[in-house]
Tab-separated table of C-alpha atoms in Angstrom:
chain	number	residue	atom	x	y	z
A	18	UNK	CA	35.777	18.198	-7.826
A	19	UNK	CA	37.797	15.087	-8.228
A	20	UNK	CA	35.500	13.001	-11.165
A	21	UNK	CA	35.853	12.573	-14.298
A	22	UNK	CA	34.568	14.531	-17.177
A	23	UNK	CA	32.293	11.980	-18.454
A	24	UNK	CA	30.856	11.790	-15.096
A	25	UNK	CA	30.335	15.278	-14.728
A	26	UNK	CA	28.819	15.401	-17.751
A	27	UNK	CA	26.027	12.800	-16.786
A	28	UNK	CA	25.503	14.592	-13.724
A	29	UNK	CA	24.887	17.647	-15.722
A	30	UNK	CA	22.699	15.647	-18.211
A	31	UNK	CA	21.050	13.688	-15.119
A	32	UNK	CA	20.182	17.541	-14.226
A	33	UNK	CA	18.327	18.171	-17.484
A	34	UNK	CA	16.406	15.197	-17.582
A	35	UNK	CA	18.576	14.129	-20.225
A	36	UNK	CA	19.229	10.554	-19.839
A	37	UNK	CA	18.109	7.576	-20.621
A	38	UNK	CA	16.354	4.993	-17.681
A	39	UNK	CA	19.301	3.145	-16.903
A	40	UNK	CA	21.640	5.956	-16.959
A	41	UNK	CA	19.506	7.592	-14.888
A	42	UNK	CA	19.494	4.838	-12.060
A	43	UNK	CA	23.223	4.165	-12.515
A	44	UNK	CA	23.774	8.242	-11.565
A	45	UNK	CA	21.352	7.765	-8.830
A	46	UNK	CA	23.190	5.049	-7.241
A	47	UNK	CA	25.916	6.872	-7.615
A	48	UNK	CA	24.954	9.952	-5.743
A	49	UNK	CA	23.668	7.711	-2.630
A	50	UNK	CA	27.054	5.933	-2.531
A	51	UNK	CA	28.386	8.274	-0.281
A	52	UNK	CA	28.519	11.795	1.157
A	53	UNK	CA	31.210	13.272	-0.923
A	54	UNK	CA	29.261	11.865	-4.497
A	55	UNK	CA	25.909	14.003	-2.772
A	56	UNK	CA	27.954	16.844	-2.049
A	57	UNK	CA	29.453	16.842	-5.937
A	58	UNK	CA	26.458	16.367	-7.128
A	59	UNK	CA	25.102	19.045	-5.059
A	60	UNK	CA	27.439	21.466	-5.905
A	61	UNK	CA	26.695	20.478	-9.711
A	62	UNK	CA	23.327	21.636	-9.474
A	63	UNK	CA	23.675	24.915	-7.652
A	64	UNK	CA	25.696	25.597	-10.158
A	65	UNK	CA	23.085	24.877	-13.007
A	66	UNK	CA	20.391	26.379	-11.255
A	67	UNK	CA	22.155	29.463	-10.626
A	68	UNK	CA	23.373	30.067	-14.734
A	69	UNK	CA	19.824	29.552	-15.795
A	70	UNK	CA	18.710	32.318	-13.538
A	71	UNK	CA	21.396	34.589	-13.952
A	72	UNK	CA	21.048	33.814	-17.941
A	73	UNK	CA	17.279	34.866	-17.339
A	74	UNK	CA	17.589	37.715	-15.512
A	75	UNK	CA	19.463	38.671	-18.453
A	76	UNK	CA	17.808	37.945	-21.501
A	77	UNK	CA	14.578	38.477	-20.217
A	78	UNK	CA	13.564	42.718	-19.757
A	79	UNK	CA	9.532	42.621	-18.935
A	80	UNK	CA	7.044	40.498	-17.357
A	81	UNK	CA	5.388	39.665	-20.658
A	82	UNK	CA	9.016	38.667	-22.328
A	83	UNK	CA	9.665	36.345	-19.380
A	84	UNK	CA	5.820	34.504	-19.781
A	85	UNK	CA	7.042	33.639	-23.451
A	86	UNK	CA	10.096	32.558	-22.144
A	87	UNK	CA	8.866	29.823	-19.235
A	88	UNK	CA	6.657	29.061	-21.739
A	89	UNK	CA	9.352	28.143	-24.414
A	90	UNK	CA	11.205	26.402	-21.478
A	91	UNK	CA	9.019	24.413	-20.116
A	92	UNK	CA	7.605	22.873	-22.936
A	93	UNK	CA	11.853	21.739	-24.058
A	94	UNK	CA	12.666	20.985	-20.386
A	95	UNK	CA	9.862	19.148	-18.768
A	96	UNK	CA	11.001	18.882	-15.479
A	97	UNK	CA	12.200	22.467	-14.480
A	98	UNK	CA	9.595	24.877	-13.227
A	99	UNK	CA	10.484	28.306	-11.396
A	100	UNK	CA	8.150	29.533	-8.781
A	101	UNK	CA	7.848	32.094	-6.232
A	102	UNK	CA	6.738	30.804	-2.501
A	103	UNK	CA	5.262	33.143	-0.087
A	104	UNK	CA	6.805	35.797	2.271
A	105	UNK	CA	4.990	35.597	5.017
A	106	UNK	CA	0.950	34.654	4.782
A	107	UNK	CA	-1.240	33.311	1.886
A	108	UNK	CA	-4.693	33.267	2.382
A	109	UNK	CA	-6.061	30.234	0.100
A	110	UNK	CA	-9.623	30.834	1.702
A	111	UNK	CA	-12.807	32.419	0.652
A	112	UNK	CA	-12.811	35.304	-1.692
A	113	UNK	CA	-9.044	34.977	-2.944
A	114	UNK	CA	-9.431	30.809	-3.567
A	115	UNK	CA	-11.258	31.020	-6.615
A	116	UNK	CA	-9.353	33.885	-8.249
A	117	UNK	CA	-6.569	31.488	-7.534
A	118	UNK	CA	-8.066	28.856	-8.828
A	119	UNK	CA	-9.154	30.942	-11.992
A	120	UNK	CA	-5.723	32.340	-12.482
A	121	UNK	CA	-4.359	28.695	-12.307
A	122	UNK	CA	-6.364	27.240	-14.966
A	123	UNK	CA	-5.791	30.179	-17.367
A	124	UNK	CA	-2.093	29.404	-16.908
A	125	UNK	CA	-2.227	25.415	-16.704
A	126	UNK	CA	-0.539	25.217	-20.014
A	127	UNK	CA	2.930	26.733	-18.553
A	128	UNK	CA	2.954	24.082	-16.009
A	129	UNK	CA	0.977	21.284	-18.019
A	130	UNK	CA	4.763	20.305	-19.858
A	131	UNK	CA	5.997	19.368	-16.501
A	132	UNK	CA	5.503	15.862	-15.314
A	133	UNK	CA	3.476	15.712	-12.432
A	134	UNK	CA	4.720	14.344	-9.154
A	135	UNK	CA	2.459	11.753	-8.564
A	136	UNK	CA	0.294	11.853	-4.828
A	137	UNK	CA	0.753	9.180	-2.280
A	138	UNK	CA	-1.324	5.634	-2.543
A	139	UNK	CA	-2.295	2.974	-0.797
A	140	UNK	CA	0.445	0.558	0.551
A	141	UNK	CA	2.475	-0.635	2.897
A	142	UNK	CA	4.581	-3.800	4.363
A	143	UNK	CA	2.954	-6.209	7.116
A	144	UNK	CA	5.354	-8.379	9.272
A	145	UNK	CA	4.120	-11.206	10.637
A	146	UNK	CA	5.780	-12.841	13.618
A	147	UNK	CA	7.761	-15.237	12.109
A	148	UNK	CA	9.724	-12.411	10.159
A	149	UNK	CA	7.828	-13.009	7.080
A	150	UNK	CA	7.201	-9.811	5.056
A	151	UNK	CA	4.100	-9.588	2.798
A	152	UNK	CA	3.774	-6.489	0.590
A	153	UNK	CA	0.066	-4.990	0.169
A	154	UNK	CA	-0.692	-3.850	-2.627
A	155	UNK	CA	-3.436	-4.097	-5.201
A	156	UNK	CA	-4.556	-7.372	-3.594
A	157	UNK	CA	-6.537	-8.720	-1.485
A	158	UNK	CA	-6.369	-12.470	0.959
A	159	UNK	CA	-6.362	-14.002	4.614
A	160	UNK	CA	-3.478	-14.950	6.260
A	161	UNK	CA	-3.565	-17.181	9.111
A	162	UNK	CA	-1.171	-16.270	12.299
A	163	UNK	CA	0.393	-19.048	14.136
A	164	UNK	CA	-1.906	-18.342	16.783
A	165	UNK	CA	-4.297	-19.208	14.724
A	166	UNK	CA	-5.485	-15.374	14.215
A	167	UNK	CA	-6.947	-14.792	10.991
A	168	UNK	CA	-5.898	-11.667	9.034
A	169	UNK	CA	-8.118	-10.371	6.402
A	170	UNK	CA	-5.662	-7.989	4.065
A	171	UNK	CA	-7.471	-6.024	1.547
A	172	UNK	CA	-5.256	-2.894	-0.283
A	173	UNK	CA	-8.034	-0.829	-0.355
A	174	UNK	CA	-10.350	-1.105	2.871
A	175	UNK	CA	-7.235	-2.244	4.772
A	176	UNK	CA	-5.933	-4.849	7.596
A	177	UNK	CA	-8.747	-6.470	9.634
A	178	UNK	CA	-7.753	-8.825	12.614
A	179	UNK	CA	-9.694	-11.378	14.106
A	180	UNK	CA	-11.445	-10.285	17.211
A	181	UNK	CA	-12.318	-13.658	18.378
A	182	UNK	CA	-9.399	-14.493	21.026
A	183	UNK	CA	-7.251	-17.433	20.192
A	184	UNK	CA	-6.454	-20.270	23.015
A	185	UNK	CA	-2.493	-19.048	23.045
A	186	UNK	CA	-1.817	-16.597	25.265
A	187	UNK	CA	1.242	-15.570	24.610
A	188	UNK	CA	1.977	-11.749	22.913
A	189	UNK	CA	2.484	-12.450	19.132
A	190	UNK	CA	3.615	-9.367	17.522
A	191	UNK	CA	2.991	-7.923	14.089
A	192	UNK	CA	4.502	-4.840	12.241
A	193	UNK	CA	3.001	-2.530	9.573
A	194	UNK	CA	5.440	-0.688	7.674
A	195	UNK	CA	3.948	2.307	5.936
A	196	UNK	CA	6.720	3.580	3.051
A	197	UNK	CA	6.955	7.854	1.831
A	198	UNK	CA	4.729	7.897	-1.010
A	199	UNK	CA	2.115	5.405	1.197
A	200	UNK	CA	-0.572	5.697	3.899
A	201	UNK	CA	-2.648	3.089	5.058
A	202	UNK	CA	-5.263	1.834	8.263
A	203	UNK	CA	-5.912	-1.152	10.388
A	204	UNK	CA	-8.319	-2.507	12.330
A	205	UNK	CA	-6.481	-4.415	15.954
A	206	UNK	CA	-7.982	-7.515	17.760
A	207	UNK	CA	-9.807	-4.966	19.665
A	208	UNK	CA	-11.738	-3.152	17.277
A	209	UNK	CA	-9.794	-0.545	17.739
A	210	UNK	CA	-9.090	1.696	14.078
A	211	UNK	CA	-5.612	3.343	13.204
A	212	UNK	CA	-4.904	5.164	10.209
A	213	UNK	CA	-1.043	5.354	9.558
A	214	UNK	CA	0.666	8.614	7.605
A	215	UNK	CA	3.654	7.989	5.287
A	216	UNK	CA	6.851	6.842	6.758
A	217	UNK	CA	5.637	5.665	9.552
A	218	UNK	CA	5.872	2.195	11.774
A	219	UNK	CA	3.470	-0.033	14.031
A	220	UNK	CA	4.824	-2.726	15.707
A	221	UNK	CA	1.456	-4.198	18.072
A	222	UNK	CA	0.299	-7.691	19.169
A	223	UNK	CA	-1.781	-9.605	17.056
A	224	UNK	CA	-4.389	-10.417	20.194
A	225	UNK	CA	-4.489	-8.532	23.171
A	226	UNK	CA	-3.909	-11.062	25.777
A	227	UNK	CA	-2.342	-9.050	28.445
A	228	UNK	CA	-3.360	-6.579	31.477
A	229	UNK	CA	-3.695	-4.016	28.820
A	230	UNK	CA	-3.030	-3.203	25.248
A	231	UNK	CA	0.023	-1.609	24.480
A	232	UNK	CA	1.405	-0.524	21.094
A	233	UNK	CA	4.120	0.756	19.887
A	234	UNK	CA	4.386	3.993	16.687
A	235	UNK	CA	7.135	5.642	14.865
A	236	UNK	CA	6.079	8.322	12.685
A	237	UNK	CA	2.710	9.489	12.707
A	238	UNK	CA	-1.103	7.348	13.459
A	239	UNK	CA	-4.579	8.971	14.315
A	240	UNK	CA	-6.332	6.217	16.686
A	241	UNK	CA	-9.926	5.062	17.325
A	242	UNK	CA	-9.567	3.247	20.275
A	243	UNK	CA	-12.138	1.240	21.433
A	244	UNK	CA	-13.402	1.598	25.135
A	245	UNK	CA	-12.622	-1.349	27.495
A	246	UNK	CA	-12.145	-0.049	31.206
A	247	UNK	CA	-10.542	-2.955	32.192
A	248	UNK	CA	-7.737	-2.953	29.685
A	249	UNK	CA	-6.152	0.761	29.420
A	250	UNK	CA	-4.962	1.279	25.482
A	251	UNK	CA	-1.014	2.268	25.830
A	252	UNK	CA	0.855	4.105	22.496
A	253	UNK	CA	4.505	4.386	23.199
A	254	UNK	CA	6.573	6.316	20.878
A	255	UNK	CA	10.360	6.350	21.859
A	256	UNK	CA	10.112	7.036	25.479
A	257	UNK	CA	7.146	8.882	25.181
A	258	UNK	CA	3.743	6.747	26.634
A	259	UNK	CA	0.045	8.301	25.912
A	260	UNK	CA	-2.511	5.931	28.156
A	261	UNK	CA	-6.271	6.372	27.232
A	262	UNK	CA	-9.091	4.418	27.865
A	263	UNK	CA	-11.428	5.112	24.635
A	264	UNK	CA	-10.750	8.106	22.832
A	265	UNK	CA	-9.702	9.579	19.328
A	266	UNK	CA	-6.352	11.098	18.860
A	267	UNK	CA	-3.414	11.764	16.962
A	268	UNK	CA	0.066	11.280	17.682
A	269	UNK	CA	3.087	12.460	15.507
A	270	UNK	CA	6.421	10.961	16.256
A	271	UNK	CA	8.509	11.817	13.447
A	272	UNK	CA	11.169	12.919	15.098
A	273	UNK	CA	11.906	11.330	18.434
A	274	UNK	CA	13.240	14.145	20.590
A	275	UNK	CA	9.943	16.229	20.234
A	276	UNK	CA	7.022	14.122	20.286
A	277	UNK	CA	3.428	16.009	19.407
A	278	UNK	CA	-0.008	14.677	20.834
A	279	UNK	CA	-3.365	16.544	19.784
A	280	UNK	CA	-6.831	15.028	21.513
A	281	UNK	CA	-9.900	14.807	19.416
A	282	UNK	CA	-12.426	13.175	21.899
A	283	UNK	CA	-11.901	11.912	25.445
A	284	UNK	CA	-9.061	11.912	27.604
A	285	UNK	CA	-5.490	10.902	27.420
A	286	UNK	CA	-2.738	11.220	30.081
A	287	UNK	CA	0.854	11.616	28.770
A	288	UNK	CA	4.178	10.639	29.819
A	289	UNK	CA	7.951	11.894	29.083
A	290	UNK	CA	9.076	8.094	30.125
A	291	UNK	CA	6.765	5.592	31.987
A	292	UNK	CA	7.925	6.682	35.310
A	293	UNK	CA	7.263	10.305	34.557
A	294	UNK	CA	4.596	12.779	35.760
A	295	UNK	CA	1.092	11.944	33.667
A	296	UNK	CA	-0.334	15.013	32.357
A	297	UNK	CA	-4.029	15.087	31.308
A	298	UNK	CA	-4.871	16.285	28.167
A	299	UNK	CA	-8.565	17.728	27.281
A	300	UNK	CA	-10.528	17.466	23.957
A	301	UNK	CA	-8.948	20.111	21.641
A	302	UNK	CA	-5.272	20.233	23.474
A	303	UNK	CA	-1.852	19.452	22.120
A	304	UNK	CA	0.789	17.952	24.256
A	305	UNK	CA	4.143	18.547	22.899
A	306	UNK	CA	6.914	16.404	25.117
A	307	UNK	CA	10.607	17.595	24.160
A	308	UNK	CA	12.905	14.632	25.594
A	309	UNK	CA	16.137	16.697	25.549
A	310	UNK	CA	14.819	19.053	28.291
A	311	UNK	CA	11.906	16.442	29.877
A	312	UNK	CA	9.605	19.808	29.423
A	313	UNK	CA	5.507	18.738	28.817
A	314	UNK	CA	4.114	21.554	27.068
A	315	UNK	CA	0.254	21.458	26.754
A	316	UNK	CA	-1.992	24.135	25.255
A	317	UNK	CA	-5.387	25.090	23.164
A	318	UNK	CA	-4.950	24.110	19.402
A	319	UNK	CA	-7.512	24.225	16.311
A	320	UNK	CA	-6.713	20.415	16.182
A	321	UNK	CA	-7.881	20.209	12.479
A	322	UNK	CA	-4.654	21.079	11.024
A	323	UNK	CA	-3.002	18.259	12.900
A	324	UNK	CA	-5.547	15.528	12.163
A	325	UNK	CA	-6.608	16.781	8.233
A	326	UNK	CA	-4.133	14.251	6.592
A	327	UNK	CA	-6.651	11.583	8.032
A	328	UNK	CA	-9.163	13.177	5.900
A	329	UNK	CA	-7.300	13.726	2.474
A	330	UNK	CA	-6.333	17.320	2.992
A	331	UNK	CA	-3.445	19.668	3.734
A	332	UNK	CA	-4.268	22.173	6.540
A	333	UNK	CA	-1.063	25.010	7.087
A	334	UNK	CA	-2.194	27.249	9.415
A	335	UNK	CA	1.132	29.976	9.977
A	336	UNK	CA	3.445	26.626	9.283
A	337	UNK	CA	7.129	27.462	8.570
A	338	UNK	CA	7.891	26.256	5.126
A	339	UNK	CA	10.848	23.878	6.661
A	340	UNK	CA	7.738	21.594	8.266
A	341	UNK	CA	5.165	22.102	4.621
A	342	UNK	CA	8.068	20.599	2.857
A	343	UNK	CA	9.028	17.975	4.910
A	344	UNK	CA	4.634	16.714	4.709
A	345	UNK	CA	5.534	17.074	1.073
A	346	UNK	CA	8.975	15.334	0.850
A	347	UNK	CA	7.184	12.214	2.517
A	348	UNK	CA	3.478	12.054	0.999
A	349	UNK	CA	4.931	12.886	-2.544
A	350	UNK	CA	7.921	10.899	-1.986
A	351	UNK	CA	10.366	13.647	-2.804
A	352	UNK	CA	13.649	15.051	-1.854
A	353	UNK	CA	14.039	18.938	-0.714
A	354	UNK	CA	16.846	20.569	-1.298
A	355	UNK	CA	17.413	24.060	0.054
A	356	UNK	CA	19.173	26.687	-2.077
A	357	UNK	CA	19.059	29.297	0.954
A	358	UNK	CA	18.592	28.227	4.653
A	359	UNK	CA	16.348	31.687	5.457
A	360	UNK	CA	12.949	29.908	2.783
A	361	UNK	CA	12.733	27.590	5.810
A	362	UNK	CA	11.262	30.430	8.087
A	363	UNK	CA	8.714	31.599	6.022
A	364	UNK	CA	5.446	30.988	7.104
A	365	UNK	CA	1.799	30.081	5.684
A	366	UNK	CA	-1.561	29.431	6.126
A	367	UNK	CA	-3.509	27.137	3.377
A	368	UNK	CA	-5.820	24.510	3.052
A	369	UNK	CA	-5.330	21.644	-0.280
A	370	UNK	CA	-6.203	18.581	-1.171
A	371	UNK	CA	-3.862	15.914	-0.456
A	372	UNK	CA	-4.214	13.989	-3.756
A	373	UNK	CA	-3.626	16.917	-5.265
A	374	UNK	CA	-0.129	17.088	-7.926
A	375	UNK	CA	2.150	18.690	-6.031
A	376	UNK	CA	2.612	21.595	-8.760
A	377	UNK	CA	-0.908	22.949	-8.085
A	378	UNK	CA	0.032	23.638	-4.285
A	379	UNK	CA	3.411	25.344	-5.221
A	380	UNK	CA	1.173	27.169	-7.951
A	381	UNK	CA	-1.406	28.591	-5.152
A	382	UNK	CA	1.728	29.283	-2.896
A	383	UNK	CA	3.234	31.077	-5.382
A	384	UNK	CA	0.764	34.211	-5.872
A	385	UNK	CA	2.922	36.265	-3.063
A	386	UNK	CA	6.414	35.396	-4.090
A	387	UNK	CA	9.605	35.666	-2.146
A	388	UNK	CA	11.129	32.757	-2.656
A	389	UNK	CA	11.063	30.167	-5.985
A	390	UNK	CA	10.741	26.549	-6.806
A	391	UNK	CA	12.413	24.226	-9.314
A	392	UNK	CA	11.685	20.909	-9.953
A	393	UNK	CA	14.510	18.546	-10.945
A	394	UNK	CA	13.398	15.001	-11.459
A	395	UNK	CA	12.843	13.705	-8.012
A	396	UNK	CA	13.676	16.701	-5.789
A	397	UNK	CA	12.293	20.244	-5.400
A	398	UNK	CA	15.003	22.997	-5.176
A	399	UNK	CA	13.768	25.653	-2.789
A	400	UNK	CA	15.689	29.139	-3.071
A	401	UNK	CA	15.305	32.483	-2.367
A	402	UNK	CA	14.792	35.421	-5.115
């Protein structure tokens, strides 16, 4: 590692939660300067995390020695916390929740040192058409469009657009920007509701003046869309178009080659590109279009899983751990780092709150352990045992 020692001393510091808040920052700035500084500091912390367990696996000879231990540790290091992820299934329903839920209370003090990892909030970014950017948050006005639209912006109830149509009829566009850590809802010119997920994007016109009403998502949005047979309600994400004419549904575009569609109520028709083959989805089918190969995949889903972030909760029904802990990485606002590649494959089936800290859904998880957490300011470490 070419740095110096003073650097790799902060970075070992910046590991134990040792510096101060500016020292902190200046490290972090560091590490996203470039690719090599992540991979140092990468390498740095493998290295940390794998003395402290090797040191424990030492000093530590029965279960009840090691409980005194984390105990002793996490109450001098307040952001570390080891613990074991599932195999294969954990059932957080019926009989065994509230044994869980018993066992984690009687143990809260281990993990009540740590500091939590705070939930997402309300928030997000609105861009009017003129490029100006107004931040929501903890306030609440009107806005005026240059259409003459009125916006009513509230941080808790949400965006509210006039639905009386303005004499202009040209397409004005606005954008709202939802950040990780964020989630947030509108309510178009239409009437129409949308509820947008962390890290996700809207871009859709502030009155819907044309032969139909098209909008246009990155990341992930469940819609209400109000009925109006004349004007067909269009959601293109990437290529990817879903046409319906007054239905609720849920479309996840977080990552633009595979593009996931699950149908609440009504019908929707989806489309590879806009000149591709429609296919019809019913209530209670996903529609999974993969642009690499053009393939439409549709089939029979419990759609509650897909749509339960709406809601508040977490729903993981035999989810691989790789997809949990990227929901995680952007509602908590988090970084993952993986310790060993094979965690990603295990699979679970739970069902949390989603303003729930973070620690009490690794703490539930961790009841079948083959695999263990530790949480380093900012980013949770997942390895293997």
């Amino acid at each position: 590692m070419n740095i110096s020692d003073q650097k790799y001393q902060d970075l070992i510091d910046y590991i134990s939660d040792e510096l101060k808040e500016s020292e902190r920052i200046t490290i972090e700035v560091w590490i996203n300067e470039s690719d090599v500084n992540r991979k140092i500091y990468e390498k740095i912390l493998r290295k940390v995390i794998y003395t402290r367990w090797s040191l424990k696996s030492t000093q530590i000879d029965s279960e009840k020695e090691f409980k005194k231990f984390e105990k002793k540790l996490s109450a001098k290091v307040r952001y570390f916390t080891y613990i074991a992820v599932a195999a294969s299934v954990i059932i957080l329903f019926g009989i065994s929740t509230p044994l869980l839920w018993n066992q984690y209370q009687e143990n809260q003090e281990v993990i009540a040192s740590l500091l939590p990892i705070q939930p997402g909030k309300k928030g997000a970014q609105l861009i009017l058409s003129n490029g100006k950017k107004v931040e929501i948050e903890n306030q609440s006005k009107e806005i005026k469009e240059k259409n003459g639209s009125l916006i009513q912006i509230d941080s808790l109830t949400g965006l509210e657009y006039d639905q009386k149509q303005s004499e202009t009829q040209k397409l004005i566009y606005n954008t709202l920007k939802v950040p990780r850590g964020n989630e947030f809802n509108l309510q178009l010119a239409d009437g129409t509701k949308v509820w947008l997920n962390a890290d996700s994007e809207l871009k859709y016109p502030v009155q819907f003046n044309g032969d139909d009403r098209q909008v246009y998502l990155k990341g992930e949005a469940y819609f209400e869309v109000t009925h109006n047979k004349n004007k067909a309600f269009i959601v293109n994400s990437y290529n990817q178009q879903v046409k319906v004419y007054g239905t609720e549904f849920c479309v996840n575009a977080y990552n633009h080659d595979v593009i996931k569609t699950v149908l609440v109520e009504g019908s929707v028709g989806i489309r590879a590109n806009s000149r591709a083959k429609e296919f019809k989805l019913k209530p209670g089918e996903l529609g999974v279009v993969n642009h690499e190969t053009g393939l439409v995949q549709i089939k029979k889903v419990n759609v509650r899983p897909y749509i339960a972030w709406k809601n508040g909760d977490f729903v993981f029904e035999n989810e691989s751990l790789e997809n949990i802990m990227l929901r995680l990485e952007r509602w908590y606002n988090v970084k993952i780092f993986y310790m060993n590649e094979e965690c990603k494959d295990f699979r679970f089936s739970g069902d949390m709150k989603r303003y729930s800290d973070v620690r009490k859904l690794l703490y539930f998880i961790q009841k079948t352990s083959d695999a263990k957490f530790e949480i380093n300011n900012n980013t949770i470490v997942v390895m293997a045992k």
